[in-house]
mmCIF file of C-alpha atoms and ligand atoms in Angstrom:
data_model
loop_
_atom_site.group_PDB
_atom_site.id
_atom_site.type_symbol
_atom_site.label_atom_id
_atom_site.label_comp_id
_atom_site.label_asym_id
_atom_site.label_seq_id
_atom_site.Cartn_x
_atom_site.Cartn_y
_atom_site.Cartn_z
ATOM 1 C CA UNK A 65 8.068 -20.220 -4.870
ATOM 2 C CA UNK A 66 11.450 -19.268 -6.506
ATOM 3 C CA UNK A 67 13.654 -22.019 -7.877
ATOM 4 C CA UNK A 68 17.284 -20.928 -9.350
ATOM 5 C CA UNK A 69 19.263 -23.232 -11.460
ATOM 6 C CA UNK A 70 22.947 -22.876 -11.879
ATOM 7 C CA UNK A 71 25.739 -24.797 -12.366
ATOM 8 C CA UNK A 72 25.720 -25.426 -8.843
ATOM 9 C CA UNK A 73 22.552 -27.010 -8.938
ATOM 10 C CA UNK A 74 18.909 -26.463 -8.179
ATOM 11 C CA UNK A 75 18.191 -23.685 -5.195
ATOM 12 C CA UNK A 76 15.074 -22.788 -3.187
ATOM 13 C CA UNK A 77 15.998 -19.132 -1.672
ATOM 14 C CA UNK A 78 12.684 -19.127 0.059
ATOM 15 C CA UNK A 79 13.500 -21.998 2.094
ATOM 16 C CA UNK A 80 17.325 -21.773 1.994
ATOM 17 C CA UNK A 81 17.635 -25.262 0.537
ATOM 18 C CA UNK A 82 19.860 -26.631 -2.097
ATOM 19 C CA UNK A 83 18.082 -29.824 -4.117
ATOM 20 C CA UNK A 84 21.093 -32.731 -5.288
ATOM 21 C CA UNK A 85 23.881 -29.656 -5.070
ATOM 22 C CA UNK A 86 26.693 -30.405 -7.074
ATOM 23 C CA UNK A 87 29.404 -29.240 -4.654
ATOM 24 C CA UNK A 88 29.289 -28.798 -0.680
ATOM 25 C CA UNK A 89 26.518 -26.408 0.506
ATOM 26 C CA UNK A 90 24.927 -25.416 3.962
ATOM 27 C CA UNK A 91 21.953 -27.427 3.382
ATOM 28 C CA UNK A 92 21.012 -30.077 1.290
ATOM 29 C CA UNK A 93 18.080 -32.264 0.357
ATOM 30 C CA UNK A 94 19.752 -35.581 -1.294
ATOM 31 C CA UNK A 95 17.101 -37.425 -3.013
ATOM 32 C CA UNK A 96 18.908 -40.768 -3.530
ATOM 33 C CA UNK A 97 22.610 -41.885 -3.238
ATOM 34 C CA UNK A 98 23.722 -42.113 -6.668
ATOM 35 C CA UNK A 99 27.327 -40.061 -7.023
ATOM 36 C CA UNK A 100 25.410 -37.567 -9.845
ATOM 37 C CA UNK A 101 22.742 -36.472 -6.766
ATOM 38 C CA UNK A 102 24.870 -37.403 -3.371
ATOM 39 C CA UNK A 103 27.971 -35.812 -3.430
ATOM 40 C CA UNK A 104 30.365 -33.160 -1.420
ATOM 41 C CA UNK A 105 30.131 -32.717 2.212
ATOM 42 C CA UNK A 106 27.120 -30.459 3.469
ATOM 43 C CA UNK A 107 26.579 -28.286 6.608
ATOM 44 C CA UNK A 108 23.304 -30.468 6.857
ATOM 45 C CA UNK A 109 22.085 -33.193 4.511
ATOM 46 C CA UNK A 110 18.562 -34.281 4.736
ATOM 47 C CA UNK A 111 17.460 -37.549 3.223
ATOM 48 C CA UNK A 112 15.850 -40.857 3.982
ATOM 49 C CA UNK A 113 18.028 -43.225 6.335
ATOM 50 C CA UNK A 114 18.856 -45.736 3.642
ATOM 51 C CA UNK A 115 20.213 -42.577 1.569
ATOM 52 C CA UNK A 116 22.229 -41.034 3.999
ATOM 53 C CA UNK A 117 23.861 -44.145 5.162
ATOM 54 C CA UNK A 118 24.913 -45.140 1.691
ATOM 55 C CA UNK A 119 26.022 -41.507 0.915
ATOM 56 C CA UNK A 120 28.226 -41.619 4.084
ATOM 57 C CA UNK A 121 29.507 -45.098 3.054
ATOM 58 C CA UNK A 122 30.424 -43.672 -0.460
ATOM 59 C CA UNK A 123 31.916 -40.551 0.308
ATOM 60 C CA UNK A 124 33.835 -41.929 3.004
ATOM 61 C CA UNK A 125 32.794 -41.201 7.119
ATOM 62 C CA UNK A 126 35.820 -38.739 7.087
ATOM 63 C CA UNK A 127 34.547 -36.691 4.011
ATOM 64 C CA UNK A 128 31.057 -36.225 5.806
ATOM 65 C CA UNK A 129 32.458 -35.923 9.452
ATOM 66 C CA UNK A 130 31.055 -32.581 9.853
ATOM 67 C CA UNK A 131 27.904 -33.255 7.556
ATOM 68 C CA UNK A 132 24.805 -32.896 10.365
ATOM 69 C CA UNK A 133 22.479 -35.686 9.100
ATOM 70 C CA UNK A 134 18.605 -35.132 9.319
ATOM 71 C CA UNK A 135 17.194 -38.569 8.251
ATOM 72 C CA UNK A 136 13.277 -38.010 6.814
ATOM 73 C CA UNK A 137 11.426 -41.340 6.540
ATOM 74 C CA UNK A 138 8.936 -41.450 3.583
ATOM 75 C CA UNK A 139 5.906 -40.096 4.955
ATOM 76 C CA UNK A 140 7.601 -37.796 7.330
ATOM 77 C CA UNK A 141 7.356 -34.216 7.130
ATOM 78 C CA UNK A 142 9.874 -31.057 8.764
ATOM 79 C CA UNK A 143 9.527 -27.486 9.181
ATOM 80 C CA UNK A 144 12.224 -24.967 7.697
ATOM 81 C CA UNK A 145 11.948 -21.364 7.096
ATOM 82 C CA UNK A 146 8.025 -22.005 7.455
ATOM 83 C CA UNK A 147 8.003 -24.462 4.960
ATOM 84 C CA UNK A 148 7.091 -28.012 5.312
ATOM 85 C CA UNK A 149 9.171 -30.487 3.818
ATOM 86 C CA UNK A 150 7.575 -33.598 3.376
ATOM 87 C CA UNK A 151 9.577 -36.979 2.148
ATOM 88 C CA UNK A 152 7.869 -39.528 -0.437
ATOM 89 C CA UNK A 153 8.955 -42.673 -2.151
ATOM 90 C CA UNK A 154 10.181 -42.497 -5.662
ATOM 91 C CA UNK A 155 10.784 -46.265 -6.401
ATOM 92 C CA UNK A 156 14.169 -45.507 -8.207
ATOM 93 C CA UNK A 157 17.180 -47.260 -6.002
ATOM 94 C CA UNK A 158 16.528 -48.073 -2.133
ATOM 95 C CA UNK A 159 15.852 -44.914 -0.268
ATOM 96 C CA UNK A 160 14.947 -42.957 -3.063
ATOM 97 C CA UNK A 161 12.502 -40.138 -2.535
ATOM 98 C CA UNK A 162 10.828 -37.135 -3.545
ATOM 99 C CA UNK A 163 10.544 -33.987 -1.609
ATOM 100 C CA UNK A 164 7.229 -31.951 -1.416
ATOM 101 C CA UNK A 165 7.830 -28.451 -0.485
ATOM 102 C CA UNK A 166 4.695 -26.318 0.979
ATOM 103 C CA UNK A 167 5.392 -22.795 1.232
ATOM 104 C CA UNK A 168 2.934 -19.925 1.361
ATOM 105 C CA UNK A 169 -0.051 -21.668 -0.144
ATOM 106 C CA UNK A 170 2.506 -23.046 -2.966
ATOM 107 C CA UNK A 171 3.485 -26.852 -3.494
ATOM 108 C CA UNK A 172 6.368 -27.606 -5.395
ATOM 109 C CA UNK A 173 7.338 -31.436 -6.001
ATOM 110 C CA UNK A 174 11.121 -32.265 -6.781
ATOM 111 C CA UNK A 175 11.101 -35.913 -7.681
ATOM 112 C CA UNK A 176 14.772 -36.761 -7.997
ATOM 113 C CA UNK A 177 15.034 -39.947 -10.076
ATOM 114 C CA UNK A 178 12.233 -41.662 -10.231
ATOM 115 C CA UNK A 179 9.658 -44.208 -11.762
ATOM 116 C CA UNK A 180 6.126 -44.975 -11.365
ATOM 117 C CA UNK A 181 6.373 -48.640 -11.875
ATOM 118 C CA UNK A 182 6.319 -50.783 -8.262
ATOM 119 C CA UNK A 183 10.131 -51.702 -6.986
ATOM 120 C CA UNK A 184 10.779 -55.342 -6.251
ATOM 121 C CA UNK A 185 10.484 -54.523 -2.482
ATOM 122 C CA UNK A 186 9.361 -51.548 -0.837
ATOM 123 C CA UNK A 187 7.261 -48.476 -1.237
ATOM 124 C CA UNK A 188 5.510 -47.468 -4.620
ATOM 125 C CA UNK A 189 5.596 -43.825 -5.892
ATOM 126 C CA UNK A 190 2.953 -41.535 -4.602
ATOM 127 C CA UNK A 191 2.675 -38.365 -6.646
ATOM 128 C CA UNK A 192 0.743 -35.907 -4.695
ATOM 129 C CA UNK A 193 -0.888 -32.776 -6.457
ATOM 130 C CA UNK A 194 1.459 -29.581 -6.788
ATOM 131 C CA UNK A 195 1.793 -26.440 -8.443
ATOM 132 C CA UNK A 196 5.548 -26.449 -9.843
ATOM 133 C CA UNK A 197 6.824 -29.681 -10.392
ATOM 134 C CA UNK A 198 10.632 -30.331 -11.065
ATOM 135 C CA UNK A 199 11.534 -33.869 -12.444
ATOM 136 C CA UNK A 200 13.871 -35.887 -14.284
ATOM 137 C CA UNK A 201 13.583 -37.018 -17.791
ATOM 138 C CA UNK A 202 16.464 -39.399 -18.590
ATOM 139 C CA UNK A 203 14.251 -41.204 -20.718
ATOM 140 C CA UNK A 204 11.728 -38.715 -21.941
ATOM 141 C CA UNK A 205 11.913 -39.688 -25.506
ATOM 142 C CA UNK A 206 8.910 -41.788 -27.376
ATOM 143 C CA UNK A 207 11.291 -44.550 -28.493
ATOM 144 C CA UNK A 208 11.817 -45.425 -24.430
ATOM 145 C CA UNK A 209 9.306 -48.146 -23.369
ATOM 146 C CA UNK A 210 10.123 -50.747 -20.711
ATOM 147 C CA UNK A 211 9.274 -53.823 -19.473
ATOM 148 C CA UNK A 212 7.270 -54.448 -16.636
ATOM 149 C CA UNK A 213 9.252 -55.663 -13.545
ATOM 150 C CA UNK A 214 7.337 -59.063 -14.064
ATOM 151 C CA UNK A 215 8.189 -59.322 -17.577
ATOM 152 C CA UNK A 216 11.977 -58.050 -16.854
ATOM 153 C CA UNK A 217 12.253 -60.994 -13.875
ATOM 154 C CA UNK A 218 11.202 -63.694 -16.186
ATOM 155 C CA UNK A 219 13.467 -62.592 -18.978
ATOM 156 C CA UNK A 220 16.516 -62.720 -16.505
ATOM 157 C CA UNK A 221 15.380 -65.987 -15.048
ATOM 158 C CA UNK A 222 14.685 -67.736 -18.222
ATOM 159 C CA UNK A 223 18.022 -66.581 -20.034
ATOM 160 C CA UNK A 224 19.919 -67.689 -16.794
ATOM 161 C CA UNK A 225 18.166 -71.291 -17.134
ATOM 162 C CA UNK A 226 18.874 -71.042 -20.592
ATOM 163 C CA UNK A 227 22.566 -70.580 -20.329
ATOM 164 C CA UNK A 228 23.153 -73.075 -17.244
ATOM 165 C CA UNK A 229 21.494 -75.878 -19.133
ATOM 166 C CA UNK A 230 23.945 -75.186 -22.160
ATOM 167 C CA UNK A 231 26.854 -75.210 -20.055
ATOM 168 C CA UNK A 232 27.442 -71.633 -20.284
ATOM 169 C CA UNK A 233 27.822 -68.825 -17.853
ATOM 170 C CA UNK A 234 25.193 -66.186 -17.769
ATOM 171 C CA UNK A 235 26.660 -62.728 -16.867
ATOM 172 C CA UNK A 236 24.058 -60.046 -16.109
ATOM 173 C CA UNK A 237 25.232 -56.358 -16.138
ATOM 174 C CA UNK A 238 23.671 -53.918 -14.351
ATOM 175 C CA UNK A 239 24.930 -50.538 -12.416
ATOM 176 C CA UNK A 240 26.364 -51.182 -9.269
ATOM 177 C CA UNK A 241 23.503 -49.491 -6.979
ATOM 178 C CA UNK A 242 20.335 -50.371 -7.754
ATOM 179 C CA UNK A 243 20.113 -52.723 -10.667
ATOM 180 C CA UNK A 244 22.833 -55.228 -9.393
ATOM 181 C CA UNK A 245 21.006 -55.932 -6.313
ATOM 182 C CA UNK A 246 17.433 -56.366 -8.308
ATOM 183 C CA UNK A 247 19.254 -58.911 -10.873
ATOM 184 C CA UNK A 248 20.562 -60.750 -7.911
ATOM 185 C CA UNK A 249 17.002 -60.952 -6.179
ATOM 186 C CA UNK A 250 15.331 -61.825 -9.118
ATOM 187 C CA UNK A 251 17.962 -64.726 -9.818
ATOM 188 C CA UNK A 252 17.342 -65.697 -6.027
ATOM 189 C CA UNK A 253 13.776 -66.000 -6.629
ATOM 190 C CA UNK A 254 14.214 -68.709 -9.027
ATOM 191 C CA UNK A 255 16.710 -70.304 -6.789
ATOM 192 C CA UNK A 256 19.656 -69.721 -9.466
ATOM 193 C CA UNK A 257 22.994 -69.662 -7.605
ATOM 194 C CA UNK A 258 25.206 -66.640 -8.011
ATOM 195 C CA UNK A 259 28.469 -65.143 -8.031
ATOM 196 C CA UNK A 260 28.017 -61.489 -7.457
ATOM 197 C CA UNK A 261 30.805 -58.526 -8.275
ATOM 198 C CA UNK A 262 31.828 -56.842 -5.063
ATOM 199 C CA UNK A 263 30.850 -53.076 -5.981
ATOM 200 C CA UNK A 264 27.175 -54.666 -6.056
ATOM 201 C CA UNK A 265 27.455 -57.314 -3.152
ATOM 202 C CA UNK A 266 28.918 -54.091 -0.880
ATOM 203 C CA UNK A 267 24.985 -52.818 -0.685
ATOM 204 C CA UNK A 268 23.380 -56.238 0.360
ATOM 205 C CA UNK A 269 23.066 -55.560 3.625
ATOM 206 C CA UNK A 270 20.561 -52.264 3.199
ATOM 207 C CA UNK A 271 18.865 -54.284 0.670
ATOM 208 C CA UNK A 272 18.592 -57.383 2.810
ATOM 209 C CA UNK A 273 17.098 -54.905 5.683
ATOM 210 C CA UNK A 274 14.476 -53.847 2.925
ATOM 211 C CA UNK A 275 13.189 -57.065 2.155
ATOM 212 C CA UNK A 276 15.421 -58.259 -0.612
ATOM 213 C CA UNK A 277 16.857 -61.930 -0.667
ATOM 214 C CA UNK A 278 19.896 -62.966 -2.451
ATOM 215 C CA UNK A 279 19.552 -66.650 -1.682
ATOM 216 C CA UNK A 280 22.676 -68.912 -2.618
ATOM 217 C CA UNK A 281 25.313 -66.401 -3.617
ATOM 218 C CA UNK A 282 29.145 -65.994 -3.220
ATOM 219 C CA UNK A 283 31.289 -63.129 -3.863
ATOM 220 C CA UNK A 284 32.914 -63.034 -7.478
ATOM 221 C CA UNK A 285 36.915 -62.866 -6.501
ATOM 222 C CA UNK A 286 38.983 -62.659 -9.427
ATOM 223 C CA UNK A 287 39.199 -64.909 -12.724
ATOM 224 C CA UNK A 288 36.183 -66.887 -13.818
ATOM 225 C CA UNK A 289 38.193 -69.756 -13.929
ATOM 226 C CA UNK A 290 37.053 -70.012 -10.336
ATOM 227 C CA UNK A 291 34.093 -71.574 -11.659
ATOM 228 C CA UNK A 292 36.051 -75.000 -11.950
ATOM 229 C CA UNK A 293 34.760 -78.055 -13.288
ATOM 230 C CA UNK A 294 32.364 -79.861 -11.208
ATOM 231 C CA UNK A 295 31.686 -76.998 -9.010
ATOM 232 C CA UNK A 296 27.969 -75.356 -8.850
ATOM 233 C CA UNK A 297 26.987 -73.579 -12.147
ATOM 234 C CA UNK A 298 26.212 -69.957 -11.265
ATOM 235 C CA UNK A 299 25.010 -67.151 -12.929
ATOM 236 C CA UNK A 300 27.390 -63.767 -12.817
ATOM 237 C CA UNK A 301 25.986 -60.486 -11.801
ATOM 238 C CA UNK A 302 28.318 -57.744 -12.650
ATOM 239 C CA UNK A 303 28.876 -53.901 -13.492
ATOM 240 C CA UNK A 304 28.930 -53.107 -16.722
ATOM 241 C CA UNK A 305 32.471 -51.843 -16.767
ATOM 242 C CA UNK A 306 33.163 -55.780 -16.144
ATOM 243 C CA UNK A 307 32.521 -56.337 -19.663
ATOM 244 C CA UNK A 308 35.896 -56.356 -20.877
ATOM 245 C CA UNK A 309 37.038 -58.684 -18.389
ATOM 246 C CA UNK A 310 34.458 -61.329 -19.472
ATOM 247 C CA UNK A 311 35.328 -60.803 -23.131
ATOM 248 C CA UNK A 312 38.562 -61.830 -22.527
ATOM 249 C CA UNK A 313 37.739 -64.595 -20.466
ATOM 250 C CA UNK A 314 38.294 -68.320 -21.790
ATOM 251 C CA UNK A 315 34.974 -69.292 -20.251
ATOM 252 C CA UNK A 316 32.103 -69.569 -22.322
ATOM 253 C CA UNK A 317 30.194 -66.207 -21.146
ATOM 254 C CA UNK A 318 27.051 -65.293 -22.651
ATOM 255 C CA UNK A 319 26.202 -61.529 -21.334
ATOM 256 C CA UNK A 320 22.790 -60.012 -20.797
ATOM 257 C CA UNK A 321 22.277 -56.552 -20.394
ATOM 258 C CA UNK A 322 19.639 -55.123 -18.474
ATOM 259 C CA UNK A 323 19.053 -51.524 -18.643
ATOM 260 C CA UNK A 324 16.951 -48.833 -19.777
ATOM 261 C CA UNK A 325 19.373 -48.136 -22.977
ATOM 262 C CA UNK A 326 19.048 -51.775 -23.906
ATOM 263 C CA UNK A 327 16.055 -50.487 -25.582
ATOM 264 C CA UNK A 328 18.208 -48.362 -27.988
ATOM 265 C CA UNK A 329 18.915 -50.025 -31.517
ATOM 266 C CA UNK A 330 22.789 -49.675 -31.061
ATOM 267 C CA UNK A 331 22.664 -51.359 -27.722
ATOM 268 C CA UNK A 332 23.821 -54.844 -29.096
ATOM 269 C CA UNK A 333 26.653 -53.473 -31.042
ATOM 270 C CA UNK A 334 27.597 -51.216 -28.086
ATOM 271 C CA UNK A 335 27.509 -53.825 -25.550
ATOM 272 C CA UNK A 336 28.311 -57.016 -27.128
ATOM 273 C CA UNK A 337 25.352 -58.351 -25.402
ATOM 274 C CA UNK A 338 23.466 -61.321 -26.706
ATOM 275 C CA UNK A 339 20.353 -60.744 -24.668
ATOM 276 C CA UNK A 340 19.123 -56.922 -24.334
ATOM 277 C CA UNK A 341 16.647 -56.732 -21.384
ATOM 278 C CA UNK A 342 14.971 -52.861 -21.333
ATOM 279 C CA UNK A 343 14.378 -52.642 -17.581
ATOM 280 C CA UNK A 344 15.131 -49.551 -15.678
ATOM 281 C CA UNK A 345 15.039 -47.650 -12.461
ATOM 282 C CA UNK A 346 13.854 -44.564 -14.448
ATOM 283 C CA UNK A 347 10.472 -43.655 -15.936
ATOM 284 C CA UNK A 348 9.860 -44.701 -19.469
ATOM 285 C CA UNK A 349 8.266 -42.051 -21.602
ATOM 286 C CA UNK A 350 4.744 -42.752 -21.237
ATOM 287 C CA UNK A 351 5.458 -42.901 -17.216
ATOM 288 C CA UNK A 352 6.798 -39.348 -17.326
ATOM 289 C CA UNK A 353 3.562 -38.327 -19.062
ATOM 290 C CA UNK A 354 1.850 -39.885 -16.379
ATOM 291 C CA UNK A 355 3.678 -38.310 -13.833
ATOM 292 C CA UNK A 356 3.100 -34.756 -15.152
ATOM 293 C CA UNK A 357 -0.404 -35.627 -15.663
ATOM 294 C CA UNK A 358 -0.961 -36.942 -11.886
ATOM 295 C CA UNK A 359 1.001 -33.865 -10.427
ATOM 296 C CA UNK A 360 -1.345 -31.633 -12.234
ATOM 297 C CA UNK A 361 1.433 -29.034 -11.852
ATOM 298 C CA UNK A 362 0.787 -25.759 -13.925
ATOM 299 C CA UNK A 363 4.553 -25.412 -14.644
ATOM 300 C CA UNK A 364 7.059 -28.217 -15.096
ATOM 301 C CA UNK A 365 10.885 -27.883 -15.178
ATOM 302 C CA UNK A 366 12.804 -30.750 -17.068
ATOM 303 C CA UNK A 367 16.211 -31.053 -15.071
ATOM 304 C CA UNK A 368 18.037 -34.228 -16.400
ATOM 305 C CA UNK A 369 18.298 -36.179 -19.546
ATOM 306 C CA UNK A 370 16.447 -35.283 -23.101
ATOM 307 C CA UNK A 371 15.435 -31.563 -21.199
ATOM 308 C CA UNK A 372 14.732 -30.079 -24.185
ATOM 309 C CA UNK A 373 12.907 -32.418 -26.343
ATOM 310 C CA UNK A 374 10.952 -33.615 -23.321
ATOM 311 C CA UNK A 375 9.867 -29.868 -22.609
ATOM 312 C CA UNK A 376 8.964 -29.204 -26.060
ATOM 313 C CA UNK A 377 6.763 -32.279 -26.041
ATOM 314 C CA UNK A 378 5.013 -30.849 -23.158
ATOM 315 C CA UNK A 379 4.695 -27.617 -24.472
ATOM 316 C CA UNK A 380 2.830 -28.846 -27.429
ATOM 317 C CA UNK A 381 0.432 -30.592 -25.260
ATOM 318 C CA UNK A 382 -0.224 -27.566 -23.751
ATOM 319 C CA UNK A 383 2.044 -27.233 -20.585
ATOM 320 C CA UNK A 384 4.055 -24.517 -19.405
ATOM 321 C CA UNK A 385 7.236 -26.711 -19.602
ATOM 322 C CA UNK A 386 11.042 -25.720 -19.452
ATOM 323 C CA UNK A 387 14.282 -27.297 -19.886
ATOM 324 C CA UNK A 388 17.253 -26.850 -17.725
ATOM 325 C CA UNK A 389 20.545 -28.800 -17.758
ATOM 326 C CA UNK A 390 21.598 -28.922 -14.075
ATOM 327 C CA UNK A 391 22.869 -32.251 -13.900
ATOM 328 C CA UNK A 392 24.728 -32.542 -17.354
ATOM 329 C CA UNK A 393 24.113 -34.289 -20.556
ATOM 330 C CA UNK A 394 22.122 -37.371 -21.292
ATOM 331 C CA UNK A 395 24.219 -40.554 -21.155
ATOM 332 C CA UNK A 396 27.170 -38.828 -19.310
ATOM 333 C CA UNK A 397 26.534 -41.133 -16.268
ATOM 334 C CA UNK A 398 25.072 -44.017 -18.129
ATOM 335 C CA UNK A 399 27.299 -46.525 -16.235
ATOM 336 C CA UNK A 400 26.409 -45.552 -12.842
ATOM 337 C CA UNK A 401 22.628 -44.284 -13.253
ATOM 338 C CA UNK A 402 20.615 -46.123 -15.924
HETATM 339 ZN ZN1 ZN B 580 20.022 -42.219 -9.515
#
């Protein structure tokens, strides 16, 4: 099956379909609703119902008014130009999906952003056998090793309890779509009340529909002085760009950074966080190797992250692996997609 890579994105000419294109195209598969994957307005957009709804919310209804939405649930297939397109879970953020394209006895799998560890709620990743694998490798270096979701949840809950017991405000930084909701859910599971930044809370209805629970939470409004003496102590869940406001606050705030980047040596200096919790919605290095093995692909294209190094590591292990840089350089979207 032919695949072309260009600054516009990944294109499958046999099927006349773009995969997470950079700009507007006649037909696009949207693997998930992060803005470096779901962008532009398209003639037709194919994705899971959650991805398409959140894409429309983020893009604005007017921007996608001409886009024909083609929802495809996990496990469902549709036919296009003689190919079968099948949607499979990717466990990255809510609605994230892989696309399996079967055409003329060839099977191509595009993972989008993916992890193999089970999500807190929802469907686990299934990796079907394929001939040609197109995968991300955001964390495709051996230095990246992440906590399990159970270990991460315990670290989040115990840091919150410790801070609250000492009269401090625990503040968890995680990106707006995906991580923030997981942190709020994990805190609610431990009956820890929260204040949640609006950039995160706006997606609560979709996550609640999928089974996430947010317990006793309040919207974060303006100053931390809202947390007045005598009121119920709450943990704060905010986006990383909120770091400056926290540091300027007179409150005793202690910051935890929940991210794959938290496993890097310079993370503490760069974020000013007291607690570093290396947990991600992306696969870590070993998961990427497991993904390649499970797929049994004879050709692998790395499209996002440490593409050159990861492809070289795979080549040294005997794979036919290639690097492309369709989605730009590593870390360019670190704040919104880690
Ligand atoms: Zn993503």
